[in-house]
Short mmCIF file of C-alpha atoms in Angstrom, two decimals:
data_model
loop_
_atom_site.label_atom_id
_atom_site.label_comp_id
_atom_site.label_asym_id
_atom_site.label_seq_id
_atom_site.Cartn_x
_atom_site.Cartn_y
_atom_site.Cartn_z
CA UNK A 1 -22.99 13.39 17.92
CA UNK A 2 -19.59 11.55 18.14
CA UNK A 3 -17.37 11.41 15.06
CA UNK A 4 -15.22 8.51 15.35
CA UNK A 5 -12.29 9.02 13.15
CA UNK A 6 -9.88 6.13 12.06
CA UNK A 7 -5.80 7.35 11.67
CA UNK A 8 -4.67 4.30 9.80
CA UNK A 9 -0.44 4.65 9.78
CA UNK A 10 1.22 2.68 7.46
CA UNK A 11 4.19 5.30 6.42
CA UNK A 12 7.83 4.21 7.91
CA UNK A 13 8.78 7.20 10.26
CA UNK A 14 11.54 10.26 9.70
CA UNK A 15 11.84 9.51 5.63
CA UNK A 16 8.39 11.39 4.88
CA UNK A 17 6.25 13.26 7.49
CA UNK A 18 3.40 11.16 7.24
CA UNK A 19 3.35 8.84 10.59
CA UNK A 20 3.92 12.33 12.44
CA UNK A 21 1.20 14.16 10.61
CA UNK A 22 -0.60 11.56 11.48
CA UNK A 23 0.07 11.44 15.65
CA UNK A 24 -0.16 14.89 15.98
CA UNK A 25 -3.21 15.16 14.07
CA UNK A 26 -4.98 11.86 16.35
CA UNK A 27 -3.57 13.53 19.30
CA UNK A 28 -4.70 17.12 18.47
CA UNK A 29 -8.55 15.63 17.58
CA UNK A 30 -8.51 15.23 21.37
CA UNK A 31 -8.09 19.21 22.06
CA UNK A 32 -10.46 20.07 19.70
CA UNK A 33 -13.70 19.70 21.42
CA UNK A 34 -13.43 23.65 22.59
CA UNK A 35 -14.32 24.08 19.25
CA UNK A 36 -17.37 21.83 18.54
CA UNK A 37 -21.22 22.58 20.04
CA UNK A 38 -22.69 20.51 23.06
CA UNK A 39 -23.60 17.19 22.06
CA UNK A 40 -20.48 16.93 19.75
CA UNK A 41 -17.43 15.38 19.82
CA UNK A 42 -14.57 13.49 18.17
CA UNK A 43 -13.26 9.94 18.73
CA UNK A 44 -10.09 9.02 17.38
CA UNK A 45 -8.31 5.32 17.47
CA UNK A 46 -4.94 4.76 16.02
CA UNK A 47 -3.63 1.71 13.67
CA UNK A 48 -0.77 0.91 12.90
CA UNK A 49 -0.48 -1.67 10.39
CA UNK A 50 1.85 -3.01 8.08
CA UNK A 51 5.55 -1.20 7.90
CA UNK A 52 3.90 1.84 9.81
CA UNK A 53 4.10 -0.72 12.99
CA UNK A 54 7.79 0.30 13.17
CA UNK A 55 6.41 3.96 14.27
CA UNK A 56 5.88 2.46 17.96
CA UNK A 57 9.91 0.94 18.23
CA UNK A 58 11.32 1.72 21.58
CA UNK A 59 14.72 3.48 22.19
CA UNK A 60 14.37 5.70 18.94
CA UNK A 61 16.76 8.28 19.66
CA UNK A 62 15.98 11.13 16.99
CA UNK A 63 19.06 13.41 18.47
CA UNK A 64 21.26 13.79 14.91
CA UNK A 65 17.99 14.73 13.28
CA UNK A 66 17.05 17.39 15.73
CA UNK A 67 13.40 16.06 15.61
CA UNK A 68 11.01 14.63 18.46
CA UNK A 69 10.72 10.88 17.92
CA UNK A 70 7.65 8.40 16.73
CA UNK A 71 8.50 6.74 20.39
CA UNK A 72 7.40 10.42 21.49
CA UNK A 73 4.30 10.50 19.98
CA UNK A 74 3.34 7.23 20.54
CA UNK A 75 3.34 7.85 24.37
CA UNK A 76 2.17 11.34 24.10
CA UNK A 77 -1.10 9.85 22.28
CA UNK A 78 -1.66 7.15 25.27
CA UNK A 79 -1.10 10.10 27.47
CA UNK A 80 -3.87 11.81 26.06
CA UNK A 81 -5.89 7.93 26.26
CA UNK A 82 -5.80 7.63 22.27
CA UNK A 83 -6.55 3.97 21.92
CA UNK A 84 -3.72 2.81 19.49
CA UNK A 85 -3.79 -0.90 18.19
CA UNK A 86 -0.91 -2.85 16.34
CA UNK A 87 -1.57 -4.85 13.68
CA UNK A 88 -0.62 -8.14 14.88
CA UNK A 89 0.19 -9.86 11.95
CA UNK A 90 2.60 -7.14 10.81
CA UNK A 91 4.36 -7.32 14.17
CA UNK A 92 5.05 -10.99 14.05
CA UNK A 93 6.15 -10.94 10.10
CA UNK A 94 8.59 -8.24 11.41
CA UNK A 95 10.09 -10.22 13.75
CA UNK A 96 9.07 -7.68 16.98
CA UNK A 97 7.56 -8.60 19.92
CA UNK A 98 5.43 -6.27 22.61
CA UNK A 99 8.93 -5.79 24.41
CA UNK A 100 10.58 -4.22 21.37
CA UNK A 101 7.12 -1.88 21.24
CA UNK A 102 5.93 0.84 22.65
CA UNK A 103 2.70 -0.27 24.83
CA UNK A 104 2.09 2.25 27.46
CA UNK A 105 2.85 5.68 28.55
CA UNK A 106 3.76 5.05 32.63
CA UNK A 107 6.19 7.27 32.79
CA UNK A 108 4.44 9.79 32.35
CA UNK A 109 1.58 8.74 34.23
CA UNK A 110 -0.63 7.64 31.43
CA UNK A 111 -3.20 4.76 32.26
CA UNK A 112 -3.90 4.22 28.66
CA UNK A 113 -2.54 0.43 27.09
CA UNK A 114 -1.40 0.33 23.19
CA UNK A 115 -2.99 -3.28 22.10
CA UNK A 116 -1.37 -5.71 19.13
CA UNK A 117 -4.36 -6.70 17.43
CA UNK A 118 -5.52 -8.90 14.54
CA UNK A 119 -5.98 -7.25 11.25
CA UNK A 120 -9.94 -8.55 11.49
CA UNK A 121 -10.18 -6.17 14.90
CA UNK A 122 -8.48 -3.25 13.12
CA UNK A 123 -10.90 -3.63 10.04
CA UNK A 124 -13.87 -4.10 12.75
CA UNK A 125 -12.75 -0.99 14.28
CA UNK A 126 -12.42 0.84 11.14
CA UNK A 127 -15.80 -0.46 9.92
CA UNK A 128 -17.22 1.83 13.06
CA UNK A 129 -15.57 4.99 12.44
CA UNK A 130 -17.15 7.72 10.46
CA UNK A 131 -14.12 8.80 8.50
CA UNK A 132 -10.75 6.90 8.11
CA UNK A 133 -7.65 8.48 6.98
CA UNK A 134 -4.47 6.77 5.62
CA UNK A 135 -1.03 7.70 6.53
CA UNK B 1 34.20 0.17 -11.98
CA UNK B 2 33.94 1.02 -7.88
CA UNK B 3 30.39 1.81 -7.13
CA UNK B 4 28.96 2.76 -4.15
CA UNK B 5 24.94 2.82 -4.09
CA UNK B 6 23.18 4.62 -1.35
CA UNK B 7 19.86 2.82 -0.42
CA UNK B 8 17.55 5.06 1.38
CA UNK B 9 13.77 3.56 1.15
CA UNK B 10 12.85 0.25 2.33
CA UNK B 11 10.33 -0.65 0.04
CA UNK B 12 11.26 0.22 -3.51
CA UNK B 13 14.55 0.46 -5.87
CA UNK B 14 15.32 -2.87 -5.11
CA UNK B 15 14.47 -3.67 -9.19
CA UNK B 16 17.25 -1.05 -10.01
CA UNK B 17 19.88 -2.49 -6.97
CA UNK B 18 19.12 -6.05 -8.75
CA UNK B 19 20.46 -4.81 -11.64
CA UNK B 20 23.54 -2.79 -10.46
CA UNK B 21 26.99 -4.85 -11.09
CA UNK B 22 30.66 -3.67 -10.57
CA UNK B 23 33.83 -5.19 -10.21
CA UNK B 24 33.56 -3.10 -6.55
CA UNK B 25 30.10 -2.79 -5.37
CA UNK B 26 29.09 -1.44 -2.16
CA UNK B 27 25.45 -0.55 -0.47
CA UNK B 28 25.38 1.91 2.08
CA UNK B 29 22.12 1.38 3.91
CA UNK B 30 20.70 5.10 4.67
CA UNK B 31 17.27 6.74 5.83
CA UNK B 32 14.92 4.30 5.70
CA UNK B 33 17.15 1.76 4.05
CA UNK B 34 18.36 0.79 7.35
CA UNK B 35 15.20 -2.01 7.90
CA UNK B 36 17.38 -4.11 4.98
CA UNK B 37 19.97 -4.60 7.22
CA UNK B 38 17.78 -4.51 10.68
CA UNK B 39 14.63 -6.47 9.80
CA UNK B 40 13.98 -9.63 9.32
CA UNK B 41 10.61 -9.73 7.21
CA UNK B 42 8.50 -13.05 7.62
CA UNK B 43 11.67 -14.45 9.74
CA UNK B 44 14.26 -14.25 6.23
CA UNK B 45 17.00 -11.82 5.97
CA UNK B 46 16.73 -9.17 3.47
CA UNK B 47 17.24 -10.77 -0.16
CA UNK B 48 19.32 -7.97 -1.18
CA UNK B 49 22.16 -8.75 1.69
CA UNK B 50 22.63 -12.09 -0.86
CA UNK B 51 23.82 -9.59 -3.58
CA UNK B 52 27.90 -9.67 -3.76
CA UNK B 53 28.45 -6.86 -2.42
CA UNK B 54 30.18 -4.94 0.66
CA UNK B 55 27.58 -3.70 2.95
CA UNK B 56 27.42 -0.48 5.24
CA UNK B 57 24.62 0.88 7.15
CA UNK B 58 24.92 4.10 9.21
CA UNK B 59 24.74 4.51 12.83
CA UNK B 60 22.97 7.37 13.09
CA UNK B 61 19.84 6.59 11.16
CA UNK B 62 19.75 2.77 12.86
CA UNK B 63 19.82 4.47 16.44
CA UNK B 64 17.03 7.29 15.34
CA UNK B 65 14.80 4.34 14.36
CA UNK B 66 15.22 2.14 17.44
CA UNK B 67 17.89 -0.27 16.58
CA UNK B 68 21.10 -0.59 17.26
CA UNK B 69 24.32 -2.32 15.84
CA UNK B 70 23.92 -5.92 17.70
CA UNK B 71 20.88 -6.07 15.24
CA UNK B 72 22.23 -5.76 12.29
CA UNK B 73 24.01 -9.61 10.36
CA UNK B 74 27.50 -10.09 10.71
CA UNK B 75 27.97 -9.30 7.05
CA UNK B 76 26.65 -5.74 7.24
CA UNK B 77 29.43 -2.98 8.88
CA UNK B 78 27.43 -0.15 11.14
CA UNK B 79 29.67 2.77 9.98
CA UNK B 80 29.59 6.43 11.16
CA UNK B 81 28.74 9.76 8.81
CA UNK B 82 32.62 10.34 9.23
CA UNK B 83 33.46 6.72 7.94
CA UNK B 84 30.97 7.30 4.82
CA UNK B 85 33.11 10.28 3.92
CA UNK B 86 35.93 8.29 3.78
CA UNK B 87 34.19 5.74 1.72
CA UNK B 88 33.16 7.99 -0.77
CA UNK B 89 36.50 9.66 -1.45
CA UNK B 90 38.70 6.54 -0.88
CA UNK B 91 37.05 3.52 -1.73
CA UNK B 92 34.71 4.19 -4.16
CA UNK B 93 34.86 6.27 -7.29
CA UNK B 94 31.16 6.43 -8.47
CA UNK B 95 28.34 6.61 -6.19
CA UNK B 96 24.54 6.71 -7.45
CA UNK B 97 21.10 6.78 -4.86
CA UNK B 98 18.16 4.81 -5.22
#
């Protein structure tokens, strides 16, 4: 049995902990199969929607905080093939563009593509998981 | 009165920054504050940066999100840690943080 779960982000990132709670937790769903019975397994896809979009900005540069960055995690989970979706709408009433976004992981030698989505394909991909989970 | 007001969430305190007046007033864009000065929501400028005011934002926390000082309006100085220090003890002589 696959358990699909849904990490919605919506959080800003460095303020509160939430966006990176959330990352680590999607990216840590993919290790956790050691643990489960034959047959089982966990799916997780990534949204970010509405100011949580700003999680994926490139050339965050987290140095004076002494903290790894969003940018980090964002590639780290397309290393590890999370599928991670942008919510469209929020990226164009924020004036960014797939440029100003973090949308692969090459240099690190992911394969894995981030996609900027409607809102309607993030809600049809939520209506398909088995849990969701707001950040 | 010269009042500085330290702006550190995005999304809220904005009712309480309407209301602020002073014969001085500046707003020093920190933490999460920053996307006021960086972001351009639905194409507009933030509605805040129309207050009379003298606006700062601070390198550091613009850079750690992913922006940088080219992105920020003309009216809007990108100042250092070091430069709010000198704010607070020359040019301003309350400060509150919403």
């Amino acid at each position: 049995m696959i358990k699909k779960i849904a990490f919605i982000i919506r959080s800003l990132p460095y303020k509160t902990e939430a966006s990176r709670l959330a990352m680590t937790h999607a990216i840590a769903s993919q290790t956790v199969e050691i643990y489960l019975e034959d047959g089982q397994n966990v799916e997780p896809i990534v949204a970010l929607v509405g100011d949580g979009v700003m999680n994926g900005l490139k050339s965050q540069s987290a140095k004076c905080y002494g903290v790894s960055t969003l940018e980090q995690h964002t590639k780290n989970g397309l290393l590890l093939d999370l599928p991670i979706m942008y919510c469209k709408e929020d990226v164009e009433r924020l004036g960014l563009t797939e440029d100003s976004l973090i949308m692969d992981a090459d240099d690190l030698g992911g394969d894995m593509k981030a996609r900027i989505v409607p809102m309607s394909e993030i809600n049809a991909a939520l209506a398909t998981a088995t849990h969701l989970q707001i950040f | 009165m010269k009042l500085a007001v330290f702006k550190s969430d995005f999304r809220t305190g904005g009712d309480m920054l309407d209301r602020l007046s002073a014969e001085k007033l500046g707003i020093i864009f920190v933490g999460n504050g920053i996307y006021h000065a960086a972001v351009k929501d639905a194409g507009a400028a933030d509605p805040v940066l129309q207050k009379s005011a003298n606006f700062y934002v601070l390198a550091e926390d613009l850079e750690v999100r992913g922006f940088n000082a080219s992105q920020v309006p003309g009216n809007v100085k990108v100042v250092t840690y070091d430069d709010v220090v000198d704010l607070i003890f020359n040019e301003y002589e309350k400060l509150v943080w919403v």
